[in-house]
Amino acid sequence: MTLCPLLIMNSRLRSCFGLILVGILSSGVARAEDGYRLWLRYDRIVKPAQPTFYADALSHIVLATPAGTDSPTITAARDELMTGLSGLLGIKADITIEGSVPNAACGEEGYSIQMAARGSISTVVITANHDIGVLYGAFTLLRHVQTDGLINELAVTETPRIQRRILDHWDNLNRTIERGYAGFSLWDWFQLPDRIDPRYRDYARANASIGINGAVLTNVNADALVLTDPYLRKAAALAEAFRPYGIRVYLTARFSAPADVGGLKTADPLDPAVKAWWAAKAEEIYQIIPDFGGFLVKANSEGQPGPQDYGRTHADGANVLADALAPHGGIVMWRAFVYDHHVPDDRAKQAYNEFHPLDGKFHPNVVVQIKNGPVDFQPREPFHPLFGAMLRTPLALELEITQEYLGASVHLAFLAPMWKECLDADTFASGHGSTVARVVDGSVDNHPLTAIAGVANTGTDRNWCGHPLAAANWYAFGRLAWDHTLSADRIAGEWTRMTFSNDPRVEGPIQTMLLASREAVVDYMTPLGLHHLMATDHHYGPGPWVDNLRPDWTPVYYHRADERGIGFDRSATGSNAVGQYAPPVAKIFGDLATCPENLLLWFHHVPWDYRLSSGRTLWDELCLHYQSGVERTRGLQGTWASLAGLIDQERFDHVRVLLSRQERDARGWRDACLQYFQTFSHRPLPAGVEPPEHPLQYYKDVHLHYVPGTPSGL
Ligand code: BDP
């Protein structure tokens, strides 16, 4: 018999040990709030809205599909419900699996959740046509409970609006992540396929909980090595770990792979040997990964190889890969992020110039993947004109969840409001109401293939995304990919309740902070339509003066400040980028008087003394926006401070420190940009703008080293 060590201690020692134990346990509790559990925390709800009702209804759950049988996905749903309900409510649910008739309203991935009385027993029934729908339904039910929804009001039938809801990981095979700010890649390529890190399952659970159903494992700046047998087997191991959660893997295909790893002399897409190589490669991949999703390709962009190297078009290139994948059901996501400094046209116009003439020339399993704006994931851009101009091609929207241009994982920037701006923008592609969202979900032009991608912000950091509030962006991406009609407000509320608490004293302030944060960043970085003022390479701090790189990588190319004014004239008198939009949109953007002020300097070169709607001059307004960015950041700090004692110390302290750096950075942005622009405007800072802390040269001399996520590593 072993005696409990506590029993054989004397009483003094016991109380001392007890204190230590309490200390360990309480610090254990604090450690439990390290963010690892994301929005799936399942801590006990202190006072559920309807305790008895919950207990009754949720004690009996039926999972029903036409097959009516168990599977790894159904097991995942059951496990999640058991864990979730016992954590949230202390309920040990009785979960049964039943057969059901097919329900057209549930489609391929949807579900229906209904309350049903079985005799005297109230039951929750989750019905779906396929197992994955049951899993999605289980997560919805848990979210409802977790956010303290009224369970008797829960009757939902839902299907996703977009079919392929994908995370793009810009992860390299050496585990660094391009533009990744939360540690190294989650994929431990060296130890795969032998070791399956338990984290892969948690990654898959988190994704499934918000409906994400695909992961591109590798960087768009691709390494052809991933297409070789050993790496395909590693990818297959990840695919296996993700499969119960409905997540398919995709890989990036380096266009020169037939030459790089295939031993061919060329990668010319029209060369028969090249076509045969891709066909054989696809065959090989599907042998190893039967449900492989397909390829994501960055071609002829920023030095990547592509079909143009052989005088062929993007359609020629995409179609060869698509034909190879088609017999297996795979797709090609061909990126439209192309521009070239040897082309004399405005960079913002180049993707349209190259892709618009190819509309209708892509094979049916190709989707052209377009960033939300025409330049590059800036804090604010207008929607990409291609969304209104390629009605005969399925178009995917690419969003950047990782905050490459919005302060990395140091600054708080909740991106749902930014994504909603794009999704809700009317392209007029096929008359009024042809929003980007409706182009992407296929409802404008009836495309059967629909997709949306988000460049992931995940990494090996214990809390997954670096900043304790940055997982809100991962969450928001998934929720919008599933249903782009959800409001940013609702998503912020859900995430806050699940990640922190249903306590209104906590939920309200965090939700308010999230919703205010992106506009704060716009104000202190690039207000009024300014863009790409970031320092070279790492894109973290200000560098509006940079003029010594290829022109389309320099901020001076974008802001065009001079003695007269500031901004890029993209109106009919300038580069005429506005001409790439449908006439009703072009008319609004193209006229200084009607252009939304938050995009003014994107489309117009505006005199310093031009009067804005406030009655103030452009210069004064610009200065006040920078100042407001700083003040809004201080507002975030103040709101966060009000949470002292209401949330766990660990996340409280972490965010407090980050916000204080954000405020310092915001001041730096303001002081650097305003002093630099002042060398052109020759005007004083208006009242209300704080004087700069350091002279301009100080900011020019700042050189940051080893900023995470920087491709060159410098
Ligand atoms: C830019 C990034 C670069 C990416 C590129 C892309 O700076 O690291 O490779 O986009 O999307 O935003 O291909």
XYZ file of C-alpha atoms and ligand atoms in Angstrom:
727
model
C 0.000 0.000 0.000
C 1.336 3.442 -0.848
C 0.624 6.206 1.563
C -0.293 9.618 0.314
C 2.832 11.678 1.138
C 0.603 14.401 2.563
C -0.672 11.997 5.246
C 2.749 11.190 6.604
C 3.800 14.815 6.987
C 3.418 16.662 10.237
C 0.706 19.288 10.303
C 3.021 22.296 9.857
C 4.678 20.741 6.935
C 1.284 19.775 5.618
C -0.055 23.310 5.664
C 3.134 24.563 4.085
C 2.925 21.880 1.385
C -0.734 22.731 0.993
C 0.121 26.326 0.298
C 2.675 25.311 -2.285
C 0.101 22.989 -3.833
C -2.467 25.773 -4.010
C 0.199 27.940 -5.589
C 1.025 25.315 -8.152
C -2.615 24.667 -8.888
C -3.496 28.301 -9.194
C -0.532 28.966 -11.424
C -1.680 25.867 -13.279
C -5.025 27.568 -13.785
C -3.256 30.659 -15.053
C -1.182 28.513 -17.394
C -4.370 26.943 -18.652
C -5.229 30.391 -20.006
C -2.251 30.425 -22.272
C -4.525 30.582 -25.301
C -3.859 27.045 -26.505
C -7.528 26.099 -26.344
C -8.447 28.983 -28.646
C -12.215 29.474 -28.793
C -12.877 25.864 -27.785
C -12.258 26.334 -24.075
C -15.414 24.650 -22.746
C -15.022 26.030 -19.225
C -18.095 25.763 -17.023
C -20.723 28.412 -17.752
C -21.286 30.014 -14.402
C -24.971 30.837 -14.741
C -26.412 29.333 -17.907
C -29.459 31.127 -19.307
C -31.769 28.118 -18.864
C -30.041 25.571 -16.652
C -32.814 22.990 -16.497
C -33.665 23.218 -20.114
C -30.057 22.751 -21.046
C -29.722 19.755 -18.832
C -32.859 18.111 -20.223
C -32.416 18.760 -23.887
C -28.712 18.249 -24.120
C -28.667 15.017 -22.199
C -29.950 13.207 -25.275
C -28.423 13.928 -28.623
C -29.037 12.084 -31.852
C -26.586 12.223 -34.729
C -28.426 11.236 -37.885
C -27.187 10.604 -41.408
C -28.578 8.488 -44.258
C -25.746 6.013 -43.626
C -26.537 5.931 -39.927
C -23.172 4.453 -39.056
C -20.193 5.435 -37.007
C -17.023 6.770 -38.641
C -13.935 8.713 -37.549
C -15.817 11.941 -38.280
C -18.882 10.897 -36.270
C -16.561 9.823 -33.464
C -14.927 13.237 -33.601
C -18.360 14.857 -33.330
C -19.311 12.652 -30.404
C -16.020 13.253 -28.595
C -16.338 16.969 -29.061
C -19.905 17.004 -27.735
C -18.972 14.873 -24.745
C -15.992 17.033 -23.861
C -17.772 20.262 -24.599
C -20.988 19.579 -22.732
C -19.320 18.085 -19.728
C -16.997 21.088 -19.533
C -19.613 23.750 -20.172
C -22.549 22.355 -18.242
C -21.379 19.266 -16.413
C -23.656 17.125 -18.592
C -22.769 13.596 -19.568
C -24.735 13.381 -22.769
C -26.231 10.201 -24.131
C -25.327 10.359 -27.818
C -26.801 7.952 -30.330
C -26.366 7.477 -34.056
C -29.370 6.973 -36.275
C -30.288 6.637 -39.921
C -32.171 9.481 -41.607
C -33.640 10.325 -44.981
C -31.528 12.596 -47.165
C -32.308 16.264 -46.647
C -31.711 18.418 -49.730
C -31.543 21.547 -47.572
C -28.356 20.238 -45.943
C -26.407 19.855 -49.195
C -22.970 18.259 -49.082
C -21.625 19.794 -45.901
C -24.588 21.381 -44.175
C -26.671 20.228 -41.233
C -29.912 20.738 -39.477
C -30.262 21.004 -35.705
C -33.726 20.526 -34.282
C -35.275 19.907 -30.896
C -37.474 16.829 -30.871
C -39.546 15.162 -28.227
C -38.981 11.412 -28.140
C -41.782 10.289 -25.876
C -41.253 12.259 -22.717
C -37.589 12.853 -23.472
C -36.487 16.038 -25.171
C -33.689 15.460 -27.597
C -31.467 17.473 -29.865
C -31.195 15.947 -33.320
C -28.345 16.857 -35.633
C -29.088 15.657 -39.151
C -26.825 15.814 -42.187
C -26.354 14.056 -45.498
C -22.711 13.352 -44.742
C -20.712 12.830 -41.593
C -18.894 16.125 -41.914
C -22.220 17.941 -41.671
C -22.828 16.243 -38.329
C -19.448 17.435 -37.094
C -20.172 20.994 -38.219
C -23.574 20.759 -36.547
C -21.970 19.543 -33.322
C -19.641 22.535 -33.297
C -22.557 24.874 -33.953
C -24.479 23.393 -31.062
C -21.478 23.809 -28.785
C -20.957 27.389 -29.942
C -24.558 28.093 -29.132
C -24.149 26.750 -25.628
C -20.774 28.367 -25.166
C -22.098 31.786 -26.115
C -25.034 31.162 -23.795
C -27.657 31.103 -26.501
C -31.228 30.151 -25.698
C -31.313 26.481 -26.482
C -35.070 26.325 -27.118
C -34.536 28.835 -29.884
C -31.992 26.636 -31.573
C -33.405 25.364 -34.841
C -30.908 25.820 -37.610
C -30.448 24.465 -41.081
C -27.263 25.715 -42.661
C -24.996 25.080 -45.602
C -21.793 26.914 -46.414
C -22.011 29.550 -49.122
C -18.555 28.801 -50.515
C -17.348 25.257 -51.187
C -13.604 25.407 -50.642
C -12.718 27.278 -47.483
C -8.988 27.084 -47.292
C -6.095 28.202 -45.142
C -2.985 28.987 -47.152
C 0.124 28.330 -45.121
C 3.157 30.191 -46.385
C 5.278 27.594 -44.602
C 8.678 26.570 -45.850
C 10.088 23.079 -45.603
C 12.711 24.372 -43.143
C 9.789 25.405 -40.896
C 10.211 29.155 -41.264
C 7.026 30.912 -42.289
C 6.981 33.709 -44.804
C 5.083 36.525 -43.087
C 4.513 34.277 -40.092
C 4.697 35.947 -36.698
C 3.740 33.155 -34.319
C 6.775 30.929 -34.291
C 7.698 28.193 -36.708
C 5.605 26.059 -38.972
C 3.259 23.640 -37.278
C 4.366 20.983 -39.760
C 7.366 19.165 -38.418
C 8.535 18.024 -41.845
C 11.689 16.376 -40.557
C 9.867 14.108 -38.153
C 6.932 13.421 -40.425
C 5.532 10.942 -41.325
C 6.626 9.031 -38.191
C 5.575 11.436 -35.513
C 2.073 12.818 -35.533
C 2.190 15.782 -33.226
C -1.079 15.880 -31.212
C -1.248 19.482 -32.237
C -2.235 18.464 -35.771
C -5.513 17.181 -34.421
C -6.132 20.321 -32.422
C -5.390 22.368 -35.518
C -7.928 20.316 -37.438
C -10.516 20.611 -34.665
C -10.147 24.376 -34.564
C -10.567 24.580 -38.315
C -13.544 22.244 -38.416
C -15.211 24.232 -35.654
C -15.406 27.207 -38.036
C -15.959 25.232 -41.218
C -12.524 25.452 -42.818
C -12.139 22.423 -45.068
C -8.756 22.779 -46.727
C -5.137 23.579 -45.965
C -2.449 24.454 -48.459
C 0.543 23.182 -46.538
C 3.345 25.064 -48.268
C 4.504 28.527 -49.253
C 3.403 30.079 -52.537
C 7.072 30.774 -53.120
C 7.278 27.062 -53.572
C 9.941 24.435 -53.195
C 9.506 21.658 -55.770
C 10.910 19.198 -53.241
C 7.472 18.889 -51.692
C 6.346 17.097 -54.840
C 8.867 14.286 -54.341
C 7.954 10.945 -52.811
C 9.343 11.447 -49.277
C 7.576 14.764 -48.879
C 4.345 13.491 -50.380
C 4.381 10.807 -47.712
C 4.846 13.456 -45.047
C 1.953 15.442 -46.504
C -0.099 12.237 -46.549
C 0.448 11.804 -42.816
C -0.914 15.288 -42.223
C -3.837 14.537 -44.538
C -4.616 11.471 -42.473
C -4.576 13.426 -39.231
C -6.883 16.063 -40.699
C -9.264 13.748 -42.565
C -11.757 13.035 -39.749
C -12.194 16.784 -39.473
C -13.046 17.249 -43.135
C -9.815 19.007 -44.054
C -8.148 18.176 -47.321
C -4.579 19.043 -48.015
C -3.361 20.988 -51.012
C 0.204 21.773 -52.048
C 1.849 24.634 -53.838
C 3.286 23.559 -57.167
C 6.435 25.274 -58.351
C 5.913 25.716 -62.043
C 9.438 24.624 -62.894
C 9.046 21.341 -60.956
C 9.265 19.153 -64.088
C 12.775 20.504 -64.558
C 13.647 21.003 -60.864
C 12.770 17.543 -59.613
C 11.532 15.754 -62.736
C 14.727 15.669 -64.718
C 13.173 17.346 -67.766
C 14.952 20.063 -69.692
C 11.956 22.364 -69.728
C 8.743 23.177 -67.899
C 7.063 24.553 -71.021
C 3.391 23.733 -70.423
C 2.800 22.891 -74.066
C 5.649 20.400 -74.238
C 4.172 16.862 -74.321
C 6.787 15.550 -71.910
C 5.883 18.269 -69.426
C 2.181 17.483 -69.722
C 2.933 13.818 -69.195
C 5.087 14.636 -66.171
C 2.300 16.566 -64.468
C -0.214 13.836 -65.292
C 2.051 11.183 -63.799
C 2.764 13.364 -60.781
C -0.953 13.790 -60.152
C -1.436 10.045 -60.470
C 1.356 9.471 -57.939
C -0.059 12.041 -55.499
C -3.523 10.501 -55.562
C -2.056 7.093 -54.910
C -0.564 8.502 -51.727
C -3.250 11.054 -50.797
C -6.562 9.850 -52.245
C -8.492 12.994 -51.325
C -5.765 15.474 -52.293
C -7.342 18.884 -52.958
C -5.104 20.233 -55.688
C -2.404 22.800 -56.428
C -1.998 26.441 -55.560
C 0.319 28.198 -57.992
C 2.186 31.478 -57.936
C 3.614 31.881 -61.407
C 5.508 34.678 -63.096
C 5.263 36.797 -60.010
C 8.082 38.189 -57.898
C 10.652 35.986 -59.597
C 8.700 32.728 -59.500
C 8.848 30.607 -62.660
C 5.796 30.390 -64.865
C 4.411 29.757 -68.324
C 5.462 33.183 -69.572
C 9.075 32.006 -69.313
C 8.187 29.933 -72.382
C 6.047 32.522 -74.119
C 2.840 30.870 -72.886
C -0.101 32.426 -71.030
C -1.325 31.921 -67.488
C -4.220 29.926 -68.954
C -1.807 27.613 -70.792
C 0.034 27.006 -67.556
C -3.004 26.540 -65.346
C -4.734 24.224 -67.798
C -1.904 21.715 -67.980
C -1.925 21.287 -64.216
C -5.725 21.262 -64.206
C -5.867 18.517 -66.834
C -3.487 16.426 -64.775
C -5.677 16.788 -61.680
C -9.085 16.578 -63.351
C -9.373 12.775 -63.544
C -8.849 12.681 -59.765
C -11.210 15.525 -58.898
C -8.459 18.009 -57.996
C -8.442 21.718 -58.696
C -5.876 24.387 -59.517
C -5.912 27.689 -57.687
C -3.970 29.953 -60.001
C -2.974 33.231 -58.391
C -3.560 36.567 -60.077
C -1.000 38.320 -57.876
C 1.263 39.350 -60.747
C 3.160 42.524 -61.512
C 6.472 43.375 -63.078
C 8.591 46.474 -62.743
C 9.675 46.123 -66.354
C 6.069 46.789 -67.329
C 5.638 50.552 -67.418
C 2.004 50.498 -66.214
C 0.718 51.225 -62.704
C 1.276 48.094 -60.601
C -2.344 48.219 -59.436
C -3.451 47.636 -63.047
C -1.224 44.767 -64.020
C -3.182 41.749 -62.780
C -6.254 42.955 -64.632
C -4.220 43.630 -67.761
C -2.861 40.093 -67.747
C -5.920 38.155 -66.627
C -8.913 39.960 -68.072
C -8.089 38.867 -71.647
C -7.925 35.259 -70.423
C -11.494 35.202 -69.107
C -13.191 32.041 -70.335
C -9.898 30.384 -71.317
C -9.344 28.396 -68.136
C -10.465 24.789 -67.810
C -13.405 24.154 -65.472
C -11.319 22.936 -62.528
C -9.252 26.131 -62.400
C -10.112 28.937 -60.060
C -8.271 32.242 -60.392
C -7.300 33.377 -56.911
C -7.304 37.135 -56.409
C -6.194 39.196 -53.417
C -8.847 41.462 -51.959
C -7.204 44.572 -53.370
C -5.146 45.370 -56.456
C -1.817 46.031 -54.714
C -0.976 43.855 -51.737
C -2.938 43.331 -48.525
C -2.691 46.948 -47.424
C -4.589 48.189 -44.342
C -7.153 49.602 -46.760
C -7.504 48.990 -50.473
C -10.423 49.224 -52.855
C -11.680 45.843 -54.036
C -9.720 44.213 -56.845
C -11.148 45.202 -60.258
C -10.835 41.620 -61.539
C -13.789 40.625 -59.353
C -15.970 42.669 -61.651
C -14.374 41.603 -64.884
C -14.144 37.821 -65.278
C -17.670 36.499 -65.359
C -16.658 33.367 -67.251
C -14.073 32.210 -64.718
C -14.517 31.012 -61.128
C -12.760 33.537 -58.900
C -11.462 32.860 -55.406
C -10.887 35.613 -52.881
C -7.513 35.553 -51.113
C -7.346 37.331 -47.771
C -4.315 37.704 -45.541
C -5.056 36.620 -42.000
C -1.453 37.057 -40.966
C -0.820 40.758 -40.375
C 1.995 41.390 -42.809
C 1.113 45.047 -43.272
C -0.850 45.607 -40.073
C 1.707 45.320 -37.327
C 2.462 41.572 -37.397
C 1.528 39.816 -34.171
C 2.402 42.885 -32.134
C -0.496 45.157 -33.098
C -4.142 44.464 -32.485
C -6.013 44.606 -35.781
C -9.255 42.669 -36.062
C -9.668 42.144 -39.766
C -13.328 41.155 -40.165
C -14.385 44.778 -40.831
C -11.750 45.013 -43.570
C -12.844 41.753 -45.185
C -16.483 42.774 -44.994
C -15.659 45.987 -46.852
C -14.344 43.884 -49.701
C -17.030 41.184 -49.600
C -19.828 43.745 -49.560
C -18.356 45.960 -52.302
C -20.543 46.089 -55.387
C -18.584 45.248 -58.525
C -21.547 45.790 -60.883
C -20.129 42.799 -62.791
C -23.626 41.809 -63.719
C -25.628 44.824 -62.640
C -26.275 46.310 -59.225
C -25.843 43.862 -56.338
C -22.955 41.883 -57.858
C -20.944 42.114 -54.688
C -17.508 40.542 -54.409
C -19.091 38.002 -52.053
C -21.657 37.005 -54.663
C -19.039 36.781 -57.392
C -16.966 34.518 -55.165
C -19.842 32.345 -53.958
C -20.859 31.792 -57.563
C -24.326 33.296 -57.277
C -23.633 36.088 -59.783
C -22.441 33.840 -62.575
C -23.507 30.351 -61.466
C -20.051 28.850 -61.286
C -20.106 25.421 -59.729
C -16.582 25.778 -58.302
C -16.235 28.291 -55.474
C -13.328 29.007 -53.148
C -11.935 31.430 -50.592
C -8.465 31.403 -49.067
C -6.884 33.036 -46.059
C -3.134 33.270 -45.547
C -2.794 31.656 -42.135
C -1.484 33.367 -39.023
C -0.764 30.147 -37.154
C 2.557 28.887 -35.830
C 4.164 26.977 -33.004
C 3.543 29.686 -30.415
C 1.634 28.104 -27.577
C -1.353 30.373 -28.298
C -1.129 29.605 -32.053
C -1.244 33.157 -33.422
C 1.214 35.180 -31.328
C -0.967 38.051 -30.137
C -3.562 36.708 -27.690
C -6.302 38.450 -29.658
C -5.039 37.480 -33.130
C -6.858 34.160 -33.177
C -9.975 36.300 -33.643
C -8.808 36.739 -37.228
C -8.442 33.008 -37.835
C -11.911 32.589 -36.363
C -13.357 35.445 -38.426
C -11.925 34.067 -41.629
C -13.580 30.706 -41.083
C -16.912 32.179 -40.105
C -16.994 34.502 -43.124
C -15.848 31.745 -45.456
C -18.815 29.730 -44.252
C -21.274 32.624 -44.297
C -20.103 35.943 -45.665
C -23.335 37.627 -44.605
C -22.370 37.474 -40.920
C -21.509 40.867 -39.478
C -18.101 41.711 -38.082
C -19.882 42.679 -34.925
C -21.462 39.285 -34.443
C -18.217 37.468 -35.173
C -16.324 39.625 -32.694
C -18.990 38.931 -30.070
C -18.966 35.177 -30.611
C -15.204 34.933 -30.511
C -14.930 37.048 -27.382
C -17.536 35.062 -25.518
C -15.913 31.780 -26.438
C -12.342 32.906 -25.879
C -12.879 34.956 -22.747
C -16.262 35.043 -21.113
C -19.977 35.660 -21.402
C -19.679 38.245 -18.657
C -20.954 41.497 -20.234
C -18.226 43.413 -18.389
C -15.696 41.433 -20.410
C -17.498 40.757 -23.647
C -18.534 44.357 -24.361
C -15.122 45.968 -23.962
C -13.212 43.303 -25.916
C -15.739 43.341 -28.722
C -15.508 47.127 -28.881
C -11.726 46.949 -28.993
C -11.737 44.399 -31.778
C -14.111 46.431 -33.884
C -12.184 49.666 -33.400
C -8.730 48.246 -33.943
C -8.339 48.050 -37.723
C -9.373 51.659 -38.272
C -6.837 52.726 -35.649
C -4.122 50.963 -37.637
C -5.263 52.568 -40.900
C -5.153 55.975 -39.237
C -1.632 55.738 -37.874
C -0.181 53.892 -40.869
C -1.926 54.793 -44.111
C -4.956 57.088 -43.759
C -7.091 58.538 -46.554
C -6.121 55.907 -49.120
C -2.345 56.053 -48.697
C -0.694 52.665 -49.085
C 2.558 50.763 -49.027
C 4.445 53.235 -46.834
C 6.041 50.336 -44.944
C 9.755 49.872 -44.469
C 11.569 47.600 -46.877
C 11.448 43.828 -46.571
C 9.862 43.305 -43.182
C 6.991 45.793 -43.710
C 6.775 46.405 -39.964
C 7.507 50.092 -39.447
C 7.272 53.285 -41.483
C 9.481 53.952 -44.514
C 7.667 56.567 -46.652
C 11.021 57.990 -47.764
C 12.333 54.742 -49.276
C 13.218 55.336 -52.922
C 16.194 53.108 -53.608
C 14.631 49.803 -54.739
C 12.879 48.709 -57.897
C 10.223 51.409 -58.210
C 7.153 49.296 -57.466
C 8.659 48.271 -54.137
C 9.229 51.823 -52.961
C 6.751 53.857 -50.927
C 7.525 56.974 -53.014
C 6.024 55.158 -56.009
C 2.722 54.891 -54.141
C 2.326 58.177 -52.274
C 3.800 60.495 -54.923
C 4.102 63.389 -52.471
C 5.409 66.609 -53.979
C 5.115 70.345 -53.422
C 1.629 70.338 -54.921
C 0.065 67.528 -52.974
C 0.001 63.785 -52.358
C -1.593 60.605 -53.731
C -1.541 58.353 -56.801
C -3.592 59.717 -59.672
C -5.424 56.663 -60.922
C -8.246 58.701 -62.420
C -8.717 59.167 -66.169
C -6.090 61.934 -66.073
C -3.598 59.588 -64.429
C -2.983 55.837 -64.755
C -6.718 55.342 -65.325
C -6.847 52.303 -63.051
C -10.412 53.442 -62.367
C -11.183 52.419 -65.942
C -10.804 48.791 -64.867
C -13.953 49.025 -62.752
C -17.513 48.851 -64.082
C -18.729 52.328 -65.134
C -20.854 53.066 -62.029
C -17.883 52.239 -59.780
C -15.352 54.010 -62.002
C -17.514 57.110 -61.919
C -17.508 57.238 -58.124
C -13.818 56.447 -57.644
C -12.714 58.572 -60.590
C -14.175 61.845 -59.415
C -12.437 63.665 -56.592
C -15.786 64.961 -55.410
C -17.416 61.519 -55.075
C -14.452 59.293 -54.249
C -14.841 57.985 -50.672
C -12.425 59.978 -48.529
C -10.937 56.838 -47.061
C -9.676 55.965 -50.580
C -8.962 59.491 -51.782
C -5.193 59.232 -52.115
C -5.451 55.786 -53.659
C -7.185 57.273 -56.674
C -6.178 60.926 -56.735
C -3.220 63.210 -56.376
C -4.735 65.840 -54.147
C -3.479 69.387 -53.449
C -2.388 70.024 -49.878
C -4.969 72.768 -49.460
C -7.876 70.826 -50.974
C -10.867 71.046 -48.615
C -12.345 67.777 -47.399
C -15.906 67.279 -46.166
C -14.850 68.372 -42.687
C -13.986 71.792 -44.132
C -10.315 71.194 -43.254
C -7.467 71.127 -45.737
C -6.049 67.812 -46.865
C -2.867 68.503 -44.918
C -4.676 69.237 -41.683
C -6.954 66.241 -42.139
C -4.020 63.951 -42.844
C -2.271 65.110 -39.688
C -5.404 64.670 -37.613
C -5.891 61.140 -38.923
C -2.383 60.206 -37.829
C -3.070 61.776 -34.452
C -6.379 59.979 -34.211
C -4.621 56.667 -34.883
C -2.482 57.281 -31.810
C -5.475 58.321 -29.746
C -7.532 55.349 -30.834
C -4.662 53.113 -29.774
C -4.635 54.791 -26.393
C -8.361 54.120 -26.311
C -7.645 50.426 -26.792
C -5.208 50.574 -23.891
C -7.774 52.267 -21.671
C -10.468 49.739 -22.487
C -8.117 46.869 -21.863
C -7.114 48.347 -18.505
C -10.778 48.222 -17.466
C -10.594 44.428 -17.651
C -8.136 44.197 -14.769
C -9.290 41.506 -12.378
C -12.052 40.388 -14.729
C -9.946 38.118 -16.900
C -6.964 35.882 -16.290
C -3.729 37.597 -15.451
C -1.708 35.833 -18.109
C -3.585 37.112 -21.132
C -4.267 40.419 -19.430
C -0.573 41.131 -18.976
C 0.421 39.894 -22.388
C -2.057 42.134 -24.199
C -1.276 45.099 -21.949
C 2.374 44.931 -22.915
C 1.602 44.520 -26.596
C -0.772 47.479 -26.569
C 1.850 49.629 -25.005
C 4.258 48.759 -27.815
C 1.483 49.374 -30.316
C 0.955 52.846 -28.886
C 4.677 53.564 -29.143
C 4.731 52.262 -32.704
C 1.664 54.337 -33.575
C 3.473 57.450 -32.368
C 6.480 56.424 -34.424
C 4.366 56.041 -37.544
C 2.738 59.419 -36.990
C 5.939 61.287 -36.271
C 7.896 59.674 -39.095
C 5.218 60.081 -41.764
C 4.106 63.582 -40.845
C 7.621 64.985 -40.642
C 8.499 63.364 -43.941
C 5.352 64.611 -45.717
C 5.928 68.012 -44.161
C 9.098 68.333 -46.260
C 6.689 68.612 -49.219
C 3.672 70.351 -47.709
C 5.695 73.015 -45.827
C 2.746 73.454 -43.521
C 2.671 73.407 -39.718
C 1.050 70.634 -37.727
C -2.501 71.741 -36.894
C -3.732 72.222 -33.342
C -4.441 68.919 -31.661
C -1.493 67.069 -33.163
C 1.239 66.324 -30.675
C 4.706 67.535 -31.614
C 7.038 64.778 -32.805
C 9.179 63.093 -30.236
C 12.288 62.841 -32.440
C 13.459 64.520 -35.637
C 12.817 62.819 -38.989
C 16.366 61.518 -39.279
C 15.902 59.487 -36.109
C 13.130 57.492 -37.767
C 15.085 57.126 -40.985
C 17.937 55.647 -38.980
C 15.814 52.933 -37.391
C 16.884 49.552 -38.721
C 15.084 46.551 -37.377
C 16.859 43.229 -37.520
C 15.522 39.706 -37.686
C 11.895 40.731 -37.834
C 9.971 37.453 -37.826
C 8.475 36.338 -41.097
C 10.894 38.253 -43.302
C 11.791 36.094 -46.300
C 15.407 37.251 -46.477
C 15.755 36.609 -42.757
C 17.457 40.002 -42.253
C 3.515 39.761 -50.497
C 4.524 39.244 -49.540
C 5.386 38.148 -50.092
C 4.505 37.095 -50.741
C 3.648 37.753 -51.788
C 2.639 36.828 -52.433
O 5.333 40.322 -49.146
O 6.150 37.635 -49.036
O 5.273 36.098 -51.307
O 2.882 38.766 -51.215
O 1.476 36.947 -52.095
O 2.509 40.340 -49.739
O 2.993 36.023 -53.271
